[in-house]
DNA sequence: TCTTTTGAACTGACTGGTCAGTACAAAAGA
DNA sequence: TCTTTTGTACTGACCAGTCAGTTCAAAAGA
C-alpha cells in the first residue's frame, strides 16, 4: 500500500532529483547525491523505486502531468468566460511561461532529454510529450474550425513551433535576462503569435 | 605544428563524438566509444585533446561556428540582391532549418546542454550562443530601424523566441514528422513570423 | 641511391577511483 | 504488528586518464 508517508518521501526524492539532474545531467548525478539532498538514506531510494532509471521515468511523468493539467485549465478557464480560441492560446502561452518560471529545473531537464534517441525512457518521453502537445493542438484545431485562424496552417507543426517558442524564450529569459517580468515575455510572444511583429510602427 | 593528418584525426573524432553524445549525453559517452567509432585508439584522443571536456568544448565551438557563418551568409545574400530585412529573417529561418537538417546530432546536443548550469563548459557555451543570436538580433534591429518591423518589439526576446521556434519545430520535424519536406516546415514558420496565422482564411 | 635518424602521431594495457545496486540488522513510525 | 526508513558495508562493473613503447614518413647524411 502507498501510504502518505511514502508519498512524502517520493516527493522529496523528486525534488532532489530534478534539480540535480537539471544541473548535471542524468548520468552525472549519483543516487547517493539524490538521497543526500532529499535527506534520506540510499536504501530508501531503492525501497521506493526499482532503479535510478525508474525514479527518473516517474519523475518525468509526474512533471509533464502537472504541465498538461495547467495548460488544459488555462484553456478551459477562457472558454468558461466566453473568450475566443485565440484568447485561449494566449492563456496557454502564459500558463506555459508560469509553469517554466515555477519549475525551471524540470523544464531544463525535459528539454535536455526530449530529442535524445536510444534512451531507456524514450517511450515514456514520447508519451508524455504527446499528451502535452495534444492540448495545444486541440485549441488550434478548434480555432481553425471556427475561422479564427487560417485553415492553411499546419496544426501539428504550428503547435510544435508555439511550444518551442515559449520553451526557448522562457529558458533564455530565466538564464540570460532574469530581470524581465513575466508580462514582458508574455507580451513579446503574444505579439509574435498575433502577427503584430510584421508591419510598420503605426500599430499598437 | 598541426599537420593535415592531425586535422583529419580531429575531424573524425568530432564526427564520432557528436553522434554518440547526442544519443547518450556527455557523461554516458565514454572516451573509448568515441575512439572506437572514429577508428583510432583511446590514446589518440588524449594526444589530440587534453581531456574529454576539452574535446567537447572544441566540438561546441566548431559546430556553432558553422551555424553562425551560415546565418550570416543567408542574410548577406539577401541584402546583396536588394531584399528587405524581413526577407533576410526569412532566409535565416531557412538557413537554420537547413543547418539542423544537415547536423541534427549537433543541434540535439547543443539544446541538451544550453541551459544546464554548473557545467565546466558553461562559459564556452554562453559565448558561442551569443555569437549566433547576435546575427539574428542584428537583422531584427535593422528591420526595426528602417520601419519594416514595429519598434515596439523587444529585440533580444524576439530573437530568442525566433531561435527557439526554429529549433524546436525543426527538432520535432526530424524526430516525429520526418516525412515533411523542408519547404513545409519553412512555410509554416514563415506564416507564423509574418502574422498570417491570425485572421480568417481569406488570406494567402 | 641507399641508410640512418628524428619526431610527430598513434597505440593499448594498466591504474586508481567511482558508482549502481545489494544485503541486512536494527530503529522508527503508524 | 506491519510497513517504512536507516546506515553501514560490500561487490563487481565500468571508466578517465597515463605512459612506455611502436609506427612511419620525411629529413639528414654518406
Coordinates of C-alpha atoms (C1' of nucleotides) in Angstrom, one line a residue:
Chain A
X1 CA 0.0 0.0 0.0
X2 CA 1.1 3.5 -0.7
X3 CA 0.9 5.5 2.5
X4 CA 1.0 9.2 2.9
X5 CA 4.4 8.9 4.5
X6 CA 5.7 7.1 1.4
X7 CA 4.3 9.7 -0.9
X8 CA 6.1 12.4 1.1
X9 CA 9.4 10.5 0.7
X10 CA 8.8 10.2 -3.0
X11 CA 8.1 13.8 -3.3
X12 CA 11.3 14.7 -1.6
X13 CA 13.2 12.4 -3.9
X14 CA 11.6 14.0 -7.0
X15 CA 12.5 17.5 -5.8
X16 CA 16.1 16.5 -5.1
X17 CA 16.5 14.6 -8.3
X18 CA 15.0 17.2 -10.5
X19 CA 17.5 20.0 -9.6
X20 CA 20.5 17.7 -9.6
X21 CA 19.7 16.2 -12.9
X22 CA 18.9 19.5 -14.4
X23 CA 22.3 20.8 -13.4
X24 CA 24.4 17.8 -14.1
X25 CA 22.5 15.5 -16.4
X26 CA 21.2 12.0 -15.6
X27 CA 24.4 10.1 -15.8
X28 CA 26.5 12.5 -13.9
X29 CA 24.1 12.5 -11.0
X30 CA 24.6 9.7 -8.5
X31 CA 21.9 8.0 -6.4
X32 CA 23.9 8.8 -3.3
X33 CA 23.7 12.6 -4.1
X34 CA 20.0 12.4 -4.7
X35 CA 19.4 10.6 -1.4
X36 CA 21.6 13.0 0.5
X37 CA 19.9 16.1 -0.9
X38 CA 16.5 14.6 -0.1
X39 CA 17.7 13.9 3.4
X40 CA 17.1 10.1 3.2
X41 CA 19.3 7.0 3.1
X42 CA 20.4 5.5 -0.2
X43 CA 18.5 2.3 0.7
X44 CA 15.3 4.3 0.9
X45 CA 15.6 5.2 -2.8
X46 CA 15.7 1.6 -3.7
X47 CA 12.9 0.8 -1.4
X48 CA 10.7 3.3 -3.2
X49 CA 12.0 2.9 -6.8
X50 CA 13.3 -0.2 -8.5
X51 CA 16.2 1.6 -10.1
X52 CA 17.7 5.0 -10.9
X53 CA 16.0 4.7 -14.3
X54 CA 12.6 4.1 -12.8
X55 CA 12.9 7.1 -10.5
X56 CA 13.7 9.2 -13.5
X57 CA 10.8 7.9 -15.6
X58 CA 8.3 8.5 -12.8
X59 CA 9.7 12.0 -12.3
X60 CA 9.1 12.7 -16.0
X61 CA 5.5 11.5 -15.8
X62 CA 4.9 13.5 -12.6
X63 CA 6.2 16.7 -14.1
X64 CA 4.6 16.6 -17.5
X65 CA 1.3 15.7 -15.8
X66 CA 1.5 19.0 -13.9
X67 CA 2.1 20.9 -17.2
X68 CA -0.7 19.2 -19.0
X69 CA -3.2 20.0 -16.3
X70 CA -2.1 23.6 -16.2
X71 CA -2.4 24.1 -20.0
X72 CA -5.8 22.4 -20.0
X73 CA -7.1 24.5 -17.1
X74 CA -5.9 27.7 -18.8
X75 CA -7.9 26.9 -22.0
X76 CA -11.0 25.8 -20.1
X77 CA -11.0 28.9 -17.9
X78 CA -11.0 31.1 -21.0
X79 CA -13.7 29.0 -22.6
X80 CA -15.8 29.2 -19.5
X81 CA -15.9 33.0 -19.6
X82 CA -16.6 33.0 -23.3
X83 CA -13.3 34.1 -24.7
X84 CA -12.1 33.3 -28.3
X85 CA -9.9 30.3 -29.1
X86 CA -7.0 32.8 -29.8
X87 CA -7.5 34.1 -26.3
X88 CA -7.2 30.5 -25.1
X89 CA -3.9 30.1 -27.0
X90 CA -2.7 33.3 -25.4
X91 CA -3.7 32.0 -22.0
X92 CA -1.8 28.8 -22.7
X93 CA 1.3 30.7 -23.5
X94 CA 1.0 32.5 -20.2
X95 CA 0.4 29.2 -18.4
X96 CA 3.4 27.7 -20.1
X97 CA 5.6 30.6 -19.0
X98 CA 4.3 30.4 -15.5
X99 CA 5.0 26.7 -15.4
X100 CA 8.5 27.2 -16.5
X101 CA 9.1 30.0 -14.1
X102 CA 7.8 27.8 -11.3
X103 CA 9.6 24.6 -12.3
X104 CA 12.7 25.8 -14.2
X105 CA 14.7 22.7 -13.4
X106 CA 12.1 20.3 -14.6
X107 CA 11.8 22.2 -17.9
X108 CA 15.6 22.2 -18.3
X109 CA 15.8 18.5 -17.8
X110 CA 12.9 17.8 -20.1
X111 CA 14.3 19.8 -22.9
X112 CA 17.7 18.1 -22.5
X113 CA 16.1 14.7 -22.8
X114 CA 13.3 15.2 -25.3
X115 CA 15.1 14.6 -28.6
X116 CA 17.6 12.1 -27.4
X117 CA 17.4 8.8 -29.2
X118 CA 18.4 5.4 -27.8
X119 CA 17.5 6.1 -24.3
X120 CA 15.8 3.8 -21.9
X121 CA 13.0 6.2 -21.2
X122 CA 12.3 7.1 -24.8
X123 CA 8.8 5.7 -24.8
X124 CA 7.8 7.4 -21.6
X125 CA 9.0 10.7 -23.0
X126 CA 7.2 10.4 -26.3
X127 CA 4.0 9.5 -24.5
X128 CA 4.0 12.5 -22.1
X129 CA 5.1 14.9 -24.9
X130 CA 2.1 13.8 -27.0
X131 CA -0.2 14.4 -24.0
X132 CA 1.0 18.0 -23.6
X133 CA 1.2 19.0 -27.3
X134 CA -2.3 17.5 -27.9
X135 CA -3.8 20.1 -25.5
X136 CA -2.4 22.9 -27.6
X137 CA -3.3 21.2 -30.9
X138 CA -6.9 20.9 -29.7
X139 CA -7.2 24.6 -29.2
X140 CA -5.5 25.3 -32.6
X141 CA -7.8 23.0 -34.4
X142 CA -10.9 24.5 -32.8
X143 CA -9.7 27.9 -33.8
X144 CA -9.2 26.8 -37.4
X145 CA -12.7 25.1 -37.4
X146 CA -14.5 28.3 -36.3
X147 CA -12.5 30.5 -38.6
X148 CA -10.5 32.4 -36.0
X149 CA -7.3 31.1 -37.6
X150 CA -6.4 30.5 -41.2
X151 CA -7.3 27.0 -42.4
X152 CA -4.0 26.9 -44.2
X153 CA -1.9 26.5 -41.0
X154 CA -0.4 23.1 -40.3
X155 CA -1.7 22.3 -36.9
X156 CA 0.9 19.8 -35.7
X157 CA 3.8 21.9 -36.9
X158 CA 2.4 25.1 -35.6
X159 CA 1.7 23.5 -32.2
X160 CA 5.4 22.4 -32.1
X161 CA 6.6 25.8 -33.1
X162 CA 4.5 27.5 -30.5
X163 CA 5.6 25.1 -27.9
X164 CA 9.2 25.7 -28.9
X165 CA 8.8 29.4 -29.0
X166 CA 7.5 29.5 -25.4
X167 CA 10.1 27.0 -24.2
X168 CA 13.1 28.6 -25.6
X169 CA 12.1 32.2 -24.9
X170 CA 11.3 31.3 -21.3
X171 CA 14.5 29.4 -20.7
X172 CA 16.5 32.2 -22.2
X173 CA 14.6 34.6 -20.1
X174 CA 15.5 32.6 -17.0
X175 CA 19.1 32.1 -17.9
X176 CA 20.1 35.3 -19.6
X177 CA 17.6 38.0 -18.8
X178 CA 16.0 37.1 -15.5
X179 CA 15.3 40.7 -14.6
X180 CA 12.4 40.9 -17.2
X181 CA 8.9 40.3 -15.8
X182 CA 6.7 37.5 -17.0
X183 CA 4.5 40.2 -18.6
X184 CA 7.3 41.4 -20.8
X185 CA 8.0 38.0 -22.0
X186 CA 4.3 37.2 -22.4
X187 CA 3.6 40.3 -24.5
X188 CA 6.6 39.7 -26.7
X189 CA 5.3 36.2 -27.5
X190 CA 1.7 37.4 -27.9
X191 CA 2.8 39.9 -30.4
X192 CA 4.6 37.2 -32.4
X193 CA 1.5 35.0 -32.3
X194 CA -0.9 37.7 -33.3
X195 CA 1.1 38.9 -36.2
X196 CA 1.9 42.3 -34.7
X197 CA 5.6 41.9 -35.4
X198 CA 5.4 42.4 -39.1
X199 CA 4.1 45.7 -40.4
X200 CA 5.2 49.3 -39.6
X201 CA 5.1 51.0 -36.2
X202 CA 1.7 52.5 -36.6
X203 CA 0.1 49.5 -34.9
X204 CA -0.3 49.1 -31.1
Chain B
X1 CA 52.7 22.1 -35.7
X2 CA 49.2 21.0 -36.6
X3 CA 49.6 18.8 -39.7
X4 CA 46.9 17.8 -42.1
X5 CA 46.9 14.4 -40.7
X6 CA 46.2 15.6 -37.3
X7 CA 43.3 17.8 -38.6
X8 CA 41.8 14.7 -40.2
X9 CA 42.0 12.8 -37.0
X10 CA 40.4 15.6 -35.1
X11 CA 37.6 15.8 -37.6
X12 CA 37.0 12.1 -37.3
X13 CA 36.8 12.5 -33.5
X14 CA 34.3 15.3 -33.8
X15 CA 32.1 13.3 -36.0
X16 CA 32.2 10.3 -33.8
X17 CA 31.7 12.3 -30.6
X18 CA 28.8 14.4 -31.9
X19 CA 26.5 11.5 -32.7
X20 CA 27.4 9.5 -29.6
X21 CA 26.9 12.4 -27.2
X22 CA 23.7 13.4 -29.0
X23 CA 22.3 10.0 -28.4
X24 CA 23.6 9.3 -24.9
X25 CA 24.6 12.5 -23.4
X26 CA 28.1 13.6 -22.4
X27 CA 28.6 11.7 -19.2
X28 CA 27.1 8.5 -20.6
X29 CA 29.5 8.5 -23.6
X30 CA 32.9 7.0 -22.9
X31 CA 36.2 8.1 -24.5
X32 CA 36.7 4.5 -25.5
X33 CA 33.5 4.6 -27.5
X34 CA 34.4 7.8 -29.3
X35 CA 37.8 6.5 -30.2
X36 CA 36.4 3.2 -31.4
X37 CA 33.7 4.9 -33.6
X38 CA 36.4 7.2 -35.0
X39 CA 38.6 4.2 -35.8
X40 CA 41.5 5.4 -33.6
X41 CA 43.0 4.3 -30.3
X42 CA 42.0 5.8 -27.0
X43 CA 45.4 7.3 -26.6
X44 CA 45.0 9.2 -29.7
X45 CA 42.1 11.1 -28.2
X46 CA 44.4 12.2 -25.4
X47 CA 47.1 13.0 -27.8
X48 CA 44.8 15.5 -29.6
X49 CA 42.8 16.8 -26.7
X50 CA 43.8 17.5 -23.1
X51 CA 40.6 15.8 -21.7
X52 CA 37.2 14.6 -22.6
X53 CA 35.9 18.0 -21.5
X54 CA 38.2 19.8 -23.9
X55 CA 37.2 17.7 -26.8
X56 CA 33.6 18.6 -26.1
X57 CA 34.3 22.3 -25.8
X58 CA 36.1 22.4 -29.1
X59 CA 33.4 20.4 -30.7
X60 CA 30.9 23.1 -29.5
X61 CA 32.9 25.9 -30.9
X62 CA 33.4 24.1 -34.2
X63 CA 29.7 23.4 -34.6
X64 CA 28.3 26.8 -33.6
X65 CA 30.9 28.4 -35.8
X66 CA 29.4 26.6 -38.8
X67 CA 25.9 27.8 -37.8
X68 CA 26.9 31.4 -37.3
X69 CA 28.6 31.5 -40.7
X70 CA 25.6 30.0 -42.4
X71 CA 23.1 32.5 -40.8
X72 CA 25.4 35.5 -41.7
X73 CA 25.7 34.3 -45.3
X74 CA 22.0 33.9 -45.6
X75 CA 21.3 37.5 -44.5
X76 CA 24.2 38.9 -46.7
X77 CA 23.0 37.1 -49.7
X78 CA 19.5 38.6 -49.4
X79 CA 21.0 42.1 -48.8
X80 CA 23.2 41.7 -51.8
X81 CA 20.3 41.2 -54.1
X82 CA 18.4 44.0 -52.5
X83 CA 15.8 42.1 -50.5
X84 CA 14.1 43.5 -47.4
X85 CA 15.2 42.8 -43.8
X86 CA 12.2 40.6 -43.3
X87 CA 13.2 38.6 -46.3
X88 CA 16.6 38.3 -44.7
X89 CA 15.0 36.9 -41.5
X90 CA 13.1 34.5 -43.6
X91 CA 16.3 33.4 -45.3
X92 CA 17.8 32.9 -41.8
X93 CA 14.9 30.7 -40.8
X94 CA 15.5 28.6 -43.8
X95 CA 19.3 28.5 -43.2
X96 CA 18.6 27.5 -39.6
X97 CA 16.4 24.7 -40.8
X98 CA 18.9 23.5 -43.4
X99 CA 21.6 23.5 -40.7
X100 CA 19.5 21.4 -38.4
X101 CA 18.6 19.0 -41.2
X102 CA 22.3 18.6 -42.0
X103 CA 23.7 18.4 -38.5
X104 CA 20.8 17.0 -36.4
X105 CA 23.1 15.4 -33.8
X106 CA 24.9 18.6 -33.2
X107 CA 21.7 20.5 -32.7
X108 CA 20.4 17.9 -30.3
X109 CA 23.5 18.0 -28.2
X110 CA 23.6 21.8 -28.2
X111 CA 20.0 22.1 -27.0
X112 CA 20.6 19.5 -24.3
X113 CA 23.5 21.5 -22.9
X114 CA 22.5 25.1 -23.5
X115 CA 20.6 25.8 -20.3
X116 CA 22.5 23.5 -17.9
X117 CA 24.1 25.3 -15.1
X118 CA 27.2 24.3 -13.2
X119 CA 28.9 22.7 -16.1
X120 CA 32.5 23.0 -17.0
X121 CA 31.8 24.3 -20.5
X122 CA 29.3 26.9 -19.3
X123 CA 31.4 29.8 -20.5
X124 CA 32.2 28.4 -23.9
X125 CA 28.5 27.8 -24.4
X126 CA 27.4 31.3 -23.4
X127 CA 30.0 32.7 -25.8
X128 CA 29.0 30.8 -28.8
X129 CA 25.3 31.2 -28.2
X130 CA 25.8 35.0 -28.1
X131 CA 27.7 34.8 -31.3
X132 CA 24.8 33.1 -33.1
X133 CA 22.0 35.0 -31.6
X134 CA 23.7 38.3 -32.3
X135 CA 23.5 37.6 -36.1
X136 CA 19.7 37.3 -35.8
X137 CA 19.4 40.3 -33.5
X138 CA 21.4 42.4 -36.0
X139 CA 18.9 41.8 -38.7
X140 CA 15.9 42.4 -36.4
X141 CA 17.4 45.7 -35.3
X142 CA 18.0 46.8 -38.8
X143 CA 14.4 45.9 -39.7
X144 CA 13.1 48.0 -36.7
X145 CA 15.3 50.9 -37.7
X146 CA 14.0 51.1 -41.2
X147 CA 10.4 50.6 -40.2
X148 CA 9.9 47.2 -41.6
X149 CA 9.1 45.9 -38.1
X150 CA 7.3 47.5 -35.3
X151 CA 9.5 49.5 -33.0
X152 CA 7.7 48.0 -30.1
X153 CA 9.2 44.6 -30.4
X154 CA 11.7 43.5 -27.8
X155 CA 14.7 42.6 -30.0
X156 CA 16.6 40.2 -27.7
X157 CA 13.4 38.4 -26.6
X158 CA 12.1 38.2 -30.1
X159 CA 15.5 36.9 -31.3
X160 CA 15.4 34.2 -28.6
X161 CA 11.8 33.3 -29.5
X162 CA 12.6 33.0 -33.2
X163 CA 15.6 31.0 -32.5
X164 CA 13.6 28.7 -30.3
X165 CA 10.7 28.4 -32.7
X166 CA 13.0 27.2 -35.5
X167 CA 15.0 25.0 -33.2
X168 CA 12.0 23.2 -31.6
X169 CA 10.0 23.0 -34.8
X170 CA 13.0 21.5 -36.7
X171 CA 13.8 19.0 -34.0
X172 CA 10.2 17.9 -33.8
X173 CA 10.1 17.7 -37.5
X174 CA 13.2 15.4 -37.5
X175 CA 12.0 13.3 -34.6
X176 CA 8.3 13.0 -35.1
X177 CA 7.3 14.0 -38.6
X178 CA 10.4 13.3 -40.7
X179 CA 8.3 12.8 -43.9
X180 CA 7.6 16.5 -44.2
X181 CA 9.7 18.5 -46.6
X182 CA 11.9 21.4 -45.5
X183 CA 9.5 23.7 -47.5
X184 CA 6.5 22.5 -45.5
X185 CA 8.3 23.4 -42.3
X186 CA 9.7 26.6 -43.7
X187 CA 6.3 27.9 -44.8
X188 CA 4.7 27.0 -41.5
X189 CA 7.3 29.1 -39.7
X190 CA 7.2 31.9 -42.2
X191 CA 3.5 32.2 -41.8
X192 CA 4.0 32.5 -38.0
X193 CA 6.6 35.1 -38.5
X194 CA 4.7 37.2 -40.9
X195 CA 1.5 37.2 -39.0
X196 CA -0.5 35.1 -41.4
X197 CA -1.7 32.8 -38.7
X198 CA -4.1 35.1 -37.0
X199 CA -7.1 36.4 -39.1
X200 CA -9.6 34.5 -41.2
X201 CA -9.0 32.2 -44.1
X202 CA -9.3 34.9 -46.8
X203 CA -5.5 35.5 -46.7
X204 CA -3.0 33.5 -48.8
Chain C
dT1 C1' 70.9 5.9 -54.4
dC2 C1' 70.8 3.7 -50.0
dT3 C1' 71.0 4.1 -44.9
dT4 C1' 70.2 6.3 -40.6
dT5 C1' 68.0 9.4 -37.6
dT6 C1' 64.3 12.2 -36.0
dG7 C1' 60.0 13.3 -34.0
dA8 C1' 55.1 13.8 -34.5
dA9 C1' 51.4 10.7 -34.3
dC10 C1' 49.4 6.8 -32.5
dT11 C1' 48.7 2.5 -29.6
dG12 C1' 46.6 -0.2 -25.9
dA13 C1' 47.4 -2.3 -21.5
dC14 C1' 47.1 -0.7 -17.0
dT15 C1' 45.8 2.1 -12.7
dG16 C1' 43.1 4.3 -9.3
dG17 C1' 38.9 5.7 -8.4
dT18 C1' 33.8 5.8 -8.9
dC19 C1' 29.2 4.2 -8.6
dA20 C1' 24.7 1.3 -9.2
dG21 C1' 22.8 -1.9 -6.9
dT22 C1' 22.6 -5.5 -2.9
dA23 C1' 22.4 -7.1 2.0
dC24 C1' 20.7 -6.9 6.3
dA25 C1' 20.1 -5.9 11.2
dA26 C1' 18.3 -2.5 13.9
dA27 C1' 15.3 1.5 14.7
dA28 C1' 11.4 4.4 13.9
dG29 C1' 6.7 5.2 12.7
dA30 C1' 1.6 4.3 12.4
Chain D
dT1 C1' 2.2 -5.9 14.3
dC2 C1' 3.4 -4.5 9.8
dT3 C1' 5.5 -1.0 7.0
dT4 C1' 9.0 2.1 6.1
dT5 C1' 13.4 4.0 6.9
dT6 C1' 18.3 3.9 8.4
dG7 C1' 23.2 3.2 8.0
dT8 C1' 26.9 0.6 7.1
dA9 C1' 29.4 -2.5 4.4
dC10 C1' 30.2 -4.8 0.3
dT11 C1' 30.6 -6.3 -4.8
dG12 C1' 31.5 -6.1 -9.5
dA13 C1' 31.4 -3.4 -13.5
dC14 C1' 33.0 0.5 -15.7
dC15 C1' 35.9 4.3 -17.0
dA16 C1' 39.0 8.8 -17.3
dG17 C1' 43.4 9.5 -17.7
dT18 C1' 48.5 7.7 -18.0
dC19 C1' 52.6 6.0 -20.1
dA20 C1' 56.1 3.0 -22.1
dG21 C1' 56.5 1.5 -26.4
dT22 C1' 55.5 1.3 -31.8
dT23 C1' 55.0 3.2 -36.5
dC24 C1' 56.3 5.7 -40.3
dA25 C1' 57.2 9.5 -43.4
dA26 C1' 60.4 12.7 -44.3
dA27 C1' 64.9 14.9 -43.5
dA28 C1' 69.8 14.3 -43.0
dG29 C1' 73.8 12.1 -44.1
dA30 C1' 77.1 9.1 -46.8

